[in-house]
Amino acid sequence: MFIAKLFLVAAALSSSVLASPTTPRNSTKQWEFSEIPPSKDLVWYPCKGGFFCAMLDVPLDYLKPKLGRSYIPLVKYPASTTPYKGMALTNPGGPGNSGVQFLEGYATRLLVPVIGSNYDVVSWDPRGVNNSIPLADCKLSSNLTGSSTAPQLLRRELDKLHGPNLSQDVFEEYYAQAQGVAEECGAAIGGPLDAGPHMTTATVARDMISIIDAFQKSHEGKKCGDRGLLNYWGISYGTFLGQTFASMFPHRVGKVVLDGVVDADEWIKYTGRNLINDADATFSTFFLYCHLAGPTACAFYKGTTPHDIFLRFENIVTQLDPVVAYANNWTNATAIELLLLSMKSILFSNSYEPIFTFPSIAYGLVAVESVLPDLTLEKLDILEKKLGLNTTASLPDEYLWGNANTCSDVGDVVRGDSLESFQGRIKEFEQVSFLAGESRVVGSFPCVFWNITSDDRFTGPFGGKTRNPILFVSNTLDPITPIDNGKKGTKIFEAAQLLTIEGTGHSSIGPQNKCSYAKLNTFFQEGKLPGKDNYCKLEAGPWNITVEGTLEKRADLEGARSGLVGLKRV
């Protein structure tokens, strides 16, 4: 589970830096991680034009500290105002996403304005990821990134999303693909000194303690009263990491925000539940915003109601039935299945940040509509190039890194399960979400064959009393972390509160709600929970449209929502 990056413009990075007593004398040089010597202290080197980088030397295995060492890459956007508040860590989710890249892209546009410019805002690449050492490099052979159907689907990042009514061949190819990936990853990164056995969330939580302890000993750390506590903004999977940390080290919890909340119990049980409950409802707001934007702004506009726009969408979907196509030996059956999968992948992932992506979805649906009358693989290829899709790339590293983390976390929950044993779950999840139902099951396949194990796993109990109360944050409509998870967080962690954002998208980043960001800033600056003032109303959404009231109670949206429910049964 990760923050959608499509259609986003990376923020310009500030070139100003603060002098630091731990900064090497050659402060004009911009250092690469490969050039930075690892240290058990936080030694910061200028990097990336306005940032500082460090490589923290930590035990490879905290339970066997003599086994070897691991080097954790960190990046810091330094504080520029007073009073200095210390260090705030952030994790963007995934699992498998790079915290270094996240901070580079979001420091000035989001993280610093919300947390405060009097914090050092710091992130890191978790175990096995990106610049970390040892790196989880599975070195997949070419047959796992070749031209068969399953690799094509995985290259389209369809581990996140698939549609109902897929042919059985797709599941069989996914299953076989997952076996090949897991076996080659096991051989490449499964040794005791490799990254694989040391990528669990529990190990990453221990790394966070190492980061805090190193900061506590630093010159900057000694200026802070609560330097031994975790200040943290965790997003998506980062909320599972945060709940794990708070459950393992409750006495080290400082100002902790968990935003876009994962159900920790269901995550570790690997049921796939409590993730996509609101995926279809979140996407359904596209029809409302498109209608309110009007025909000039929304390319997919039609009729006089949001339901009319939905009916136009439904007409596309009903023409993309691969089961019927294969049963009737249609020559374009493969093209139909690939288009359905590609389209749903885009619709689901772009429901994460609708303010930025809904206008592009409108143009994309018009383009899909144009190829339906005479759909072929050749026309599909032209369409994908027109839409800027890359279907020839290898499996993304984040996919492999995410598997390494998740499968190590959940252990043997699904290990060895047959494809037949998943059939009931496939049917169950098809009824949960038209957009993302089967992906919750298919995403489990790599863990069936994952043979890398770890002794450092935390499986609960989650919750309890923490030194300082946690602030959970949820949107009323979130495609991958429904609001019920945030409500649960406040029940299992003593004195925790939930900040509710009336809006659509994944985490607070989705709706870009100014009210919520102001309340988060108050929390990081003063440690004050919102109390009874814990609700932020709808603000400007896609196409800069402001909707009155709540999205859930919009009568003009009921037709589209009920229509999507109907598509689950097509």
Coordinates of C-alpha atoms in Angstrom, one line a residue:
M1 CA 0.0 0.0 0.0
F2 CA 1.7 3.5 -1.3
I3 CA 1.0 7.3 -2.1
A4 CA 0.0 7.6 -5.8
K5 CA 2.5 9.7 -7.7
L6 CA 0.9 10.0 -11.1
F7 CA 0.2 13.5 -12.4
L8 CA 2.1 15.2 -9.5
V9 CA 4.7 17.8 -10.1
A10 CA 7.7 17.5 -7.9
A11 CA 8.4 20.5 -5.7
A12 CA 11.4 22.7 -6.2
L13 CA 13.9 22.1 -3.5
S14 CA 15.3 24.9 -1.4
S15 CA 19.0 25.6 -1.8
S16 CA 19.5 27.2 1.7
V17 CA 21.0 25.2 4.5
L18 CA 21.9 25.7 8.1
A19 CA 25.4 25.3 9.4
S20 CA 25.7 22.2 11.6
P21 CA 28.6 21.2 13.9
T22 CA 28.4 17.7 12.5
T23 CA 28.7 18.8 8.9
P24 CA 31.9 18.0 7.2
R25 CA 34.2 21.0 6.5
N26 CA 33.8 20.6 2.7
S27 CA 30.2 21.9 2.9
T28 CA 30.0 22.9 -0.8
K29 CA 30.2 19.4 -2.0
Q30 CA 26.9 17.6 -2.6
W31 CA 27.4 14.1 -1.4
E32 CA 26.0 10.8 -2.7
F33 CA 25.0 8.1 -0.3
S34 CA 27.6 5.8 -1.8
E35 CA 30.3 8.4 -0.7
I36 CA 29.1 8.8 2.8
P37 CA 31.0 6.7 5.4
P38 CA 28.6 4.9 7.8
S39 CA 28.7 6.0 11.4
K40 CA 27.0 5.1 14.7
D41 CA 26.5 8.8 15.2
L42 CA 24.4 11.1 13.0
V43 CA 27.0 12.8 10.8
W44 CA 25.2 14.9 8.2
Y45 CA 26.7 15.6 4.7
P46 CA 25.2 18.3 2.3
C47 CA 23.3 16.6 -0.4
K48 CA 20.6 17.1 -3.0
G49 CA 20.6 20.9 -3.0
G50 CA 19.2 22.0 0.4
F51 CA 19.2 18.7 2.3
F52 CA 21.7 16.8 4.5
C53 CA 22.3 13.0 4.2
A54 CA 23.7 10.5 6.6
M55 CA 24.4 6.7 6.8
L56 CA 23.6 5.3 10.2
D57 CA 25.4 2.1 11.3
V58 CA 23.0 -0.2 13.1
P59 CA 23.0 -4.0 13.9
L60 CA 21.9 -6.1 11.0
D61 CA 19.9 -8.2 13.5
Y62 CA 19.0 -6.6 16.8
L63 CA 18.4 -10.1 18.3
K64 CA 21.9 -11.2 17.2
P65 CA 23.9 -8.0 17.3
K66 CA 27.2 -9.7 16.4
L67 CA 25.8 -11.1 13.1
G68 CA 26.7 -8.1 11.1
R69 CA 25.9 -4.4 10.3
S70 CA 23.3 -2.6 8.3
Y71 CA 23.6 1.0 7.0
I72 CA 20.5 3.1 7.0
P73 CA 20.3 6.1 4.6
L74 CA 18.7 9.2 6.1
V75 CA 17.9 12.6 4.6
K76 CA 17.1 15.8 6.6
Y77 CA 15.5 19.1 5.6
P78 CA 17.0 21.2 8.4
A79 CA 15.1 23.6 10.7
S80 CA 15.3 27.2 9.7
T81 CA 13.3 29.0 12.5
T82 CA 13.1 29.0 16.3
P83 CA 12.3 27.8 18.8
Y84 CA 14.0 24.6 17.7
K85 CA 11.8 21.6 18.3
G86 CA 14.1 18.8 17.4
M87 CA 13.6 16.0 14.8
A88 CA 10.4 14.8 13.3
L89 CA 10.5 11.5 11.3
T90 CA 8.2 10.6 8.5
N91 CA 7.4 7.5 6.5
P92 CA 5.4 7.6 3.2
G93 CA 4.0 4.1 3.3
G94 CA 4.3 1.2 0.8
P95 CA 5.7 -1.0 2.2
G96 CA 8.7 -0.7 -0.1
N97 CA 8.6 3.1 -0.7
S98 CA 11.7 5.2 -0.3
G99 CA 11.5 7.8 2.5
V100 CA 14.5 9.6 1.0
Q101 CA 12.6 10.2 -2.2
F102 CA 9.5 11.1 -0.4
L103 CA 11.2 13.8 1.6
E104 CA 12.9 15.1 -1.5
G105 CA 9.6 15.6 -3.3
Y106 CA 7.4 16.7 -0.4
A107 CA 9.6 18.6 2.0
T108 CA 8.8 22.2 0.9
R109 CA 5.3 21.6 -0.5
L110 CA 3.9 19.7 2.4
L111 CA 6.0 18.3 5.2
V112 CA 7.8 21.4 6.5
P113 CA 4.7 23.7 6.2
V114 CA 2.6 21.3 8.2
I115 CA 5.1 20.0 10.8
G116 CA 6.8 23.3 11.1
S117 CA 10.1 24.9 9.9
N118 CA 11.5 24.7 13.5
Y119 CA 11.8 21.0 13.2
D120 CA 14.5 19.0 11.4
V121 CA 12.3 16.9 9.1
V122 CA 13.9 13.5 8.5
S123 CA 13.1 10.4 6.6
W124 CA 15.0 7.2 5.7
D125 CA 15.0 4.3 3.4
P126 CA 13.8 1.2 5.4
R127 CA 15.7 -2.1 5.4
G128 CA 16.5 -3.4 1.9
V129 CA 15.0 -0.4 0.1
N130 CA 16.7 1.9 -2.4
N131 CA 19.9 3.2 -0.8
S132 CA 20.0 0.9 2.2
I133 CA 22.7 -1.6 2.8
P134 CA 22.4 -4.5 2.3
L135 CA 20.0 -3.9 -0.6
A136 CA 17.2 -6.3 -1.4
D137 CA 18.1 -6.9 -5.1
C138 CA 16.3 -10.0 -6.3
K139 CA 18.1 -10.0 -9.7
L140 CA 15.1 -11.5 -11.5
S141 CA 15.8 -13.5 -14.6
S142 CA 14.5 -12.4 -17.9
N143 CA 11.7 -15.0 -18.0
L144 CA 10.1 -13.2 -15.1
T145 CA 10.0 -9.9 -16.9
G146 CA 9.2 -11.3 -20.4
S147 CA 6.2 -11.2 -22.7
S148 CA 3.7 -13.5 -21.1
T149 CA 0.4 -12.2 -19.8
A150 CA 1.2 -12.3 -16.1
P151 CA 4.4 -10.3 -16.2
Q152 CA 2.7 -7.7 -18.4
L153 CA 0.0 -7.4 -15.8
L154 CA 2.5 -7.0 -13.0
R155 CA 4.5 -4.4 -14.9
R156 CA 1.2 -2.4 -15.0
E157 CA 1.3 -2.4 -11.2
L158 CA -1.8 -4.6 -11.2
D159 CA -0.7 -6.2 -8.0
K160 CA -2.7 -3.2 -6.6
L161 CA -5.8 -3.6 -8.7
H162 CA -7.8 -6.0 -10.8
G163 CA -11.3 -6.2 -12.0
P164 CA -14.0 -8.9 -11.5
N165 CA -14.8 -11.6 -14.1
L166 CA -11.3 -12.3 -15.0
S167 CA -10.4 -15.5 -16.8
Q168 CA -9.0 -18.3 -14.7
D169 CA -5.9 -18.2 -16.8
V170 CA -5.0 -14.8 -15.3
F171 CA -5.0 -16.2 -11.8
E172 CA -3.0 -19.2 -12.9
E173 CA -0.3 -17.0 -14.5
Y174 CA -0.2 -14.6 -11.5
Y175 CA 0.3 -17.6 -9.2
A176 CA 3.1 -19.0 -11.4
Q177 CA 4.7 -15.6 -11.7
A178 CA 4.5 -15.2 -7.9
Q179 CA 6.3 -18.5 -7.4
G180 CA 9.1 -17.5 -9.7
V181 CA 9.6 -14.2 -8.1
A182 CA 9.6 -15.6 -4.6
E183 CA 12.0 -18.4 -5.4
E184 CA 14.5 -16.1 -7.1
C185 CA 14.2 -13.5 -4.3
G186 CA 14.8 -16.2 -1.8
A187 CA 18.0 -17.3 -3.5
A188 CA 19.2 -13.7 -4.0
I189 CA 18.4 -12.0 -0.7
G190 CA 17.5 -14.8 1.7
G191 CA 20.9 -15.5 3.3
P192 CA 21.6 -14.6 7.0
L193 CA 23.7 -11.6 6.0
D194 CA 21.4 -10.5 3.2
A195 CA 18.6 -8.0 3.5
G196 CA 15.7 -10.5 3.3
P197 CA 15.6 -11.8 6.8
H198 CA 15.9 -8.3 8.3
M199 CA 13.1 -6.4 6.6
T200 CA 10.3 -6.9 9.0
T201 CA 8.3 -3.9 10.4
A202 CA 9.6 -4.8 13.9
T203 CA 13.2 -4.4 12.7
V204 CA 12.4 -1.1 11.1
A205 CA 10.8 0.1 14.4
R206 CA 14.0 -0.8 16.2
D207 CA 15.9 1.2 13.5
M208 CA 13.7 4.2 14.5
I209 CA 14.9 3.8 18.1
S210 CA 18.5 3.8 16.8
I211 CA 17.8 7.0 14.9
I212 CA 16.2 8.7 17.9
D213 CA 19.1 7.5 20.2
A214 CA 21.7 8.8 17.7
F215 CA 19.9 12.1 17.5
Q216 CA 19.7 12.3 21.3
K217 CA 23.5 12.2 21.5
S218 CA 24.0 14.8 18.8
H219 CA 24.6 18.5 19.3
E220 CA 21.1 19.3 18.0
G221 CA 19.5 16.6 20.1
K222 CA 20.9 18.0 23.3
K223 CA 19.0 21.2 22.7
C224 CA 15.6 19.5 23.0
G225 CA 13.7 18.6 26.1
D226 CA 12.1 15.5 24.7
R227 CA 14.9 14.3 22.5
G228 CA 14.4 10.7 23.4
L229 CA 10.8 10.6 22.1
L230 CA 9.5 9.8 18.6
N231 CA 8.0 12.7 16.7
Y232 CA 6.5 11.1 13.6
W233 CA 4.1 11.5 10.7
G234 CA 3.3 8.1 9.3
I235 CA 1.2 7.7 6.2
S236 CA -0.6 4.6 4.9
Y237 CA 1.6 1.6 5.7
G238 CA 3.6 4.1 7.8
T239 CA 0.6 3.9 10.2
F240 CA 1.2 0.2 10.7
L241 CA 4.8 1.0 11.3
G242 CA 3.7 3.6 13.8
Q243 CA 1.3 1.3 15.6
T244 CA 4.0 -1.4 15.8
F245 CA 6.5 1.2 17.2
A246 CA 3.9 2.4 19.8
S247 CA 3.0 -1.1 20.8
M248 CA 6.7 -2.2 21.2
F249 CA 8.0 1.0 22.7
P250 CA 5.0 2.9 24.2
H251 CA 7.3 4.9 26.6
R252 CA 9.1 6.4 23.5
V253 CA 6.0 7.9 21.9
G254 CA 6.1 11.7 21.5
K255 CA 4.0 13.6 19.0
V256 CA 2.8 10.8 16.7
V257 CA 0.4 11.3 13.8
L258 CA -0.9 8.2 12.0
D259 CA -2.6 9.3 8.8
G260 CA -4.6 7.0 6.4
V261 CA -4.8 4.2 9.0
V262 CA -4.2 0.5 8.4
D263 CA -5.9 -2.0 10.6
A264 CA -2.8 -3.5 12.3
D265 CA -4.6 -6.7 13.4
E266 CA -5.9 -7.5 9.9
W267 CA -2.6 -6.5 8.3
I268 CA -0.6 -9.0 10.3
K269 CA -3.2 -11.7 9.9
Y270 CA -3.0 -11.0 6.1
T271 CA -6.7 -11.3 5.6
G272 CA -6.8 -8.3 3.1
R273 CA -9.9 -7.0 5.0
N274 CA -10.5 -3.4 6.1
L275 CA -8.5 -2.0 3.2
I276 CA -10.7 -1.6 0.1
N277 CA -14.1 -1.2 1.8
D278 CA -14.6 2.3 0.5
A279 CA -12.6 2.0 -2.8
D280 CA -15.7 2.1 -5.1
A281 CA -17.4 4.9 -3.0
T282 CA -14.3 7.0 -3.3
F283 CA -14.1 6.6 -7.1
S284 CA -17.8 7.3 -7.4
T285 CA -17.2 10.9 -6.4
F286 CA -15.6 11.3 -9.9
F287 CA -19.0 11.4 -11.4
L288 CA -20.2 14.1 -9.0
Y289 CA -17.2 16.4 -9.5
C290 CA -17.2 15.8 -13.3
H291 CA -20.9 16.8 -13.3
L292 CA -20.3 20.0 -11.2
A293 CA -17.3 20.9 -13.3
G294 CA -19.4 20.9 -16.5
P295 CA -18.8 20.0 -20.1
T296 CA -16.1 22.6 -20.6
A297 CA -13.9 21.4 -17.8
C298 CA -14.7 17.7 -17.6
A299 CA -14.0 15.9 -20.9
F300 CA -16.2 12.9 -19.8
Y301 CA -19.2 15.0 -19.0
K302 CA -22.6 13.8 -20.2
G303 CA -26.3 14.5 -19.6
T304 CA -27.7 16.4 -16.7
T305 CA -26.8 14.3 -13.6
P306 CA -23.8 12.5 -12.1
H307 CA -25.7 9.3 -12.8
D308 CA -25.7 10.1 -16.6
I309 CA -21.9 10.3 -16.5
F310 CA -21.8 6.9 -14.6
L311 CA -24.0 5.4 -17.3
R312 CA -21.4 6.5 -19.9
F313 CA -18.7 4.8 -17.8
E314 CA -20.9 1.7 -17.4
N315 CA -21.2 1.4 -21.2
I316 CA -17.4 1.1 -21.4
V317 CA -17.1 -1.5 -18.7
T318 CA -19.9 -3.7 -20.0
Q319 CA -18.0 -4.0 -23.3
L320 CA -14.9 -5.3 -21.6
D321 CA -15.9 -8.8 -20.5
P322 CA -12.9 -11.1 -21.0
V323 CA -14.8 -14.2 -19.8
V324 CA -17.4 -13.8 -22.5
A325 CA -14.7 -12.8 -25.1
Y326 CA -12.6 -16.0 -24.4
A327 CA -15.7 -18.2 -24.3
N328 CA -16.7 -17.0 -27.8
N329 CA -13.1 -17.1 -29.1
W330 CA -13.1 -13.5 -30.0
T331 CA -9.8 -12.5 -31.7
N332 CA -9.5 -9.5 -29.4
A333 CA -10.1 -11.3 -26.1
T334 CA -6.6 -10.6 -24.8
A335 CA -6.9 -6.9 -25.7
I336 CA -10.2 -6.7 -23.9
E337 CA -8.7 -8.2 -20.7
L338 CA -5.6 -6.1 -20.8
L339 CA -7.6 -2.9 -21.3
L340 CA -10.0 -3.7 -18.5
L341 CA -7.1 -4.4 -16.1
S342 CA -5.1 -1.3 -17.2
M343 CA -8.1 0.9 -17.0
K344 CA -9.0 -0.3 -13.5
S345 CA -5.4 0.1 -12.3
I346 CA -5.5 3.7 -13.3
L347 CA -8.9 4.4 -11.8
F348 CA -8.0 2.8 -8.5
S349 CA -4.5 4.3 -8.0
N350 CA -5.7 7.7 -9.2
S351 CA -8.5 7.7 -6.6
Y352 CA -5.6 8.3 -4.1
E353 CA -5.2 12.0 -5.0
P354 CA -8.4 13.0 -6.9
I355 CA -7.7 16.7 -6.9
F356 CA -4.7 16.1 -9.2
T357 CA -5.9 13.1 -11.1
F358 CA -9.7 13.2 -11.7
P359 CA -9.3 15.7 -14.6
S360 CA -6.8 13.3 -16.3
I361 CA -9.2 10.4 -15.6
A362 CA -11.8 12.2 -17.7
Y363 CA -9.5 12.5 -20.7
G364 CA -8.4 8.9 -20.2
L365 CA -11.9 7.5 -20.3
V366 CA -12.6 9.4 -23.5
A367 CA -9.5 7.9 -25.1
V368 CA -10.6 4.4 -23.9
E369 CA -14.1 5.0 -25.4
S370 CA -12.5 5.9 -28.8
V371 CA -10.8 2.5 -29.2
L372 CA -13.8 0.2 -28.2
P373 CA -15.5 -0.1 -31.6
D374 CA -12.5 -1.9 -33.1
L375 CA -10.2 -2.9 -30.2
T376 CA -7.0 -4.7 -31.1
L377 CA -3.7 -5.2 -29.4
E378 CA -2.1 -2.7 -31.8
K379 CA -4.7 -0.1 -31.0
L380 CA -4.3 -0.8 -27.3
D381 CA -0.5 -0.2 -27.7
I382 CA -1.2 3.1 -29.4
L383 CA -3.7 4.1 -26.6
E384 CA -1.2 3.3 -23.9
K385 CA 1.5 5.4 -25.5
K386 CA -1.0 8.2 -25.9
L387 CA -1.8 8.0 -22.2
G388 CA 1.8 7.9 -21.3
L389 CA 1.7 4.3 -19.8
N390 CA 4.9 2.2 -19.6
T391 CA 4.0 -1.4 -20.2
T392 CA 7.5 -2.6 -21.1
A393 CA 9.3 -1.7 -17.8
S394 CA 10.5 -4.5 -15.5
L395 CA 8.8 -5.3 -12.2
P396 CA 9.2 -2.2 -10.1
D397 CA 11.6 -2.4 -7.2
E398 CA 8.9 -1.2 -4.8
Y399 CA 6.8 -4.3 -5.7
L400 CA 9.7 -6.6 -4.7
W401 CA 10.7 -4.6 -1.6
G402 CA 7.0 -4.5 -0.5
N403 CA 6.8 -8.3 -0.9
A404 CA 10.0 -8.8 1.2
N405 CA 8.6 -6.7 4.0
T406 CA 5.0 -8.0 4.0
C407 CA 5.8 -11.7 3.5
S408 CA 8.4 -11.6 6.3
D409 CA 5.9 -9.8 8.6
V410 CA 3.0 -12.3 8.1
G411 CA 5.1 -15.4 8.3
D412 CA 3.4 -18.6 7.2
V413 CA -0.2 -17.4 7.2
V414 CA -0.7 -18.3 3.5
R415 CA 2.6 -20.1 2.8
G416 CA 1.9 -23.3 0.8
D417 CA -1.7 -22.5 0.0
S418 CA -3.0 -23.8 -3.3
L419 CA -4.6 -21.6 -5.9
E420 CA -7.9 -23.5 -5.4
S421 CA -7.9 -22.5 -1.7
F422 CA -8.1 -18.8 -2.8
Q423 CA -11.3 -19.2 -4.8
G424 CA -13.6 -18.4 -1.9
R425 CA -11.7 -15.3 -1.0
I426 CA -11.7 -14.1 -4.6
K427 CA -15.5 -14.3 -4.7
E428 CA -15.8 -12.6 -1.3
F429 CA -13.6 -9.7 -2.3
E430 CA -15.2 -9.2 -5.7
Q431 CA -18.3 -8.3 -3.7
V432 CA -16.3 -5.8 -1.6
S433 CA -15.0 -3.8 -4.5
F434 CA -15.6 -3.7 -8.3
L435 CA -12.3 -1.8 -8.7
A436 CA -10.0 -3.6 -6.3
G437 CA -11.6 -6.8 -5.1
E438 CA -9.4 -9.5 -6.6
S439 CA -6.2 -7.5 -6.0
R440 CA -6.5 -8.1 -2.3
V441 CA -6.3 -11.8 -3.0
V442 CA -3.8 -11.8 -5.9
G443 CA -1.5 -9.7 -3.8
S444 CA -1.2 -12.6 -1.4
F445 CA 0.3 -14.9 -4.0
P446 CA 4.0 -14.1 -3.5
C447 CA 3.8 -14.9 0.2
V448 CA 2.5 -18.4 -0.7
F449 CA 6.0 -19.2 -1.9
W450 CA 8.1 -16.8 0.2
N451 CA 10.7 -18.9 2.0
I452 CA 12.6 -16.1 3.7
T453 CA 11.8 -16.0 7.4
S454 CA 12.7 -13.8 10.4
D455 CA 12.8 -14.2 14.1
D456 CA 12.2 -10.5 14.6
R457 CA 8.4 -10.2 14.0
F458 CA 5.8 -8.3 16.1
T459 CA 2.3 -9.8 15.8
G460 CA 0.6 -7.9 18.6
P461 CA -1.1 -7.2 20.8
F462 CA -1.4 -3.7 19.2
G463 CA -2.5 -0.8 21.4
G464 CA -2.3 0.1 25.0
K465 CA -1.1 3.2 26.9
T466 CA 1.5 5.4 25.4
R467 CA 3.6 8.1 27.0
N468 CA 1.8 10.7 24.8
P469 CA -1.6 10.2 23.1
I470 CA -1.6 9.4 19.3
L471 CA -3.5 11.5 16.8
F472 CA -5.1 9.3 14.1
V473 CA -6.3 11.0 10.8
S474 CA -8.9 9.6 8.4
N475 CA -10.9 10.8 5.4
T476 CA -14.6 10.0 5.2
L477 CA -13.8 8.4 1.8
D478 CA -10.4 6.7 1.4
P479 CA -9.9 4.0 -1.3
I480 CA -7.4 1.9 0.7
T481 CA -7.6 2.8 4.4
P482 CA -11.3 3.3 5.4
I483 CA -12.2 5.6 8.2
D484 CA -13.3 2.6 10.4
N485 CA -9.6 1.8 10.9
G486 CA -8.9 5.2 12.3
K487 CA -11.9 4.8 14.7
K488 CA -10.5 1.5 15.8
G489 CA -7.1 3.1 16.5
T490 CA -8.6 5.4 19.0
K491 CA -10.2 2.4 20.8
I492 CA -7.0 0.3 21.2
F493 CA -4.6 3.1 22.1
E494 CA -5.5 4.9 25.3
A495 CA -6.4 8.6 25.1
A496 CA -5.8 8.6 21.3
Q497 CA -8.1 10.8 19.1
L498 CA -9.3 10.8 15.6
L499 CA -9.2 13.8 13.3
T500 CA -11.9 13.3 10.6
I501 CA -11.5 15.0 7.2
E502 CA -14.6 15.3 5.1
G503 CA -13.1 14.5 1.8
T504 CA -12.0 11.9 -0.7
G505 CA -8.6 10.4 -1.4
H506 CA -5.9 8.5 0.5
S507 CA -4.7 10.0 3.7
S508 CA -4.7 13.8 4.3
I509 CA -2.6 14.2 1.2
G510 CA -5.6 13.2 -0.9
P511 CA -8.1 16.1 -0.1
Q512 CA -5.3 18.7 0.6
N513 CA -7.5 20.0 3.4
K514 CA -6.2 23.2 4.9
C515 CA -8.2 22.8 8.1
S516 CA -6.6 19.4 8.8
Y517 CA -3.1 20.7 8.1
A518 CA -3.6 23.5 10.5
K519 CA -4.7 21.1 13.2
L520 CA -1.7 18.8 12.5
N521 CA 0.6 21.9 12.8
T522 CA -0.9 22.7 16.2
F523 CA -0.3 19.2 17.3
F524 CA 3.3 19.1 16.3
Q525 CA 4.0 22.6 17.7
E526 CA 2.1 22.5 20.9
G527 CA 1.3 18.8 21.5
K528 CA -2.4 19.7 21.6
L529 CA -5.0 17.2 20.4
P530 CA -8.0 18.7 18.6
G531 CA -10.4 17.6 21.3
K532 CA -14.0 18.2 20.3
D533 CA -12.9 20.3 17.3
N534 CA -11.8 17.2 15.5
Y535 CA -13.8 17.5 12.2
C536 CA -12.7 19.3 9.1
K537 CA -15.5 20.0 6.5
L538 CA -15.2 19.7 2.8
E539 CA -13.0 22.1 1.0
A540 CA -12.2 22.7 -2.7
G541 CA -11.8 19.4 -4.5
P542 CA -11.2 18.3 -8.2
W543 CA -11.6 21.1 -10.7
N544 CA -11.5 23.4 -7.7
I545 CA -15.1 22.5 -7.0
T546 CA -16.4 23.0 -3.5
V547 CA -19.3 20.7 -2.6
E548 CA -21.7 21.7 0.2
G549 CA -22.4 19.2 3.0
T550 CA -21.1 15.7 3.1
L551 CA -20.2 13.4 0.1
E552 CA -21.8 10.4 1.8
K553 CA -25.3 12.1 2.0
R554 CA -25.4 13.5 -1.6
A555 CA -28.6 12.3 -3.1
D556 CA -27.3 13.0 -6.6
L557 CA -24.5 10.5 -6.1
E558 CA -26.7 7.6 -5.1
G559 CA -27.3 6.5 -8.7
A560 CA -23.6 6.2 -9.4
R561 CA -22.9 4.4 -6.1
S562 CA -25.6 1.9 -6.6
G563 CA -24.5 1.4 -10.2
L564 CA -21.0 0.5 -9.0
V565 CA -22.5 -2.0 -6.6
G566 CA -24.3 -3.5 -9.5
L567 CA -21.1 -3.9 -11.5
K568 CA -19.8 -6.2 -8.8
R569 CA -22.4 -8.7 -9.9
V570 CA -21.9 -8.3 -13.6

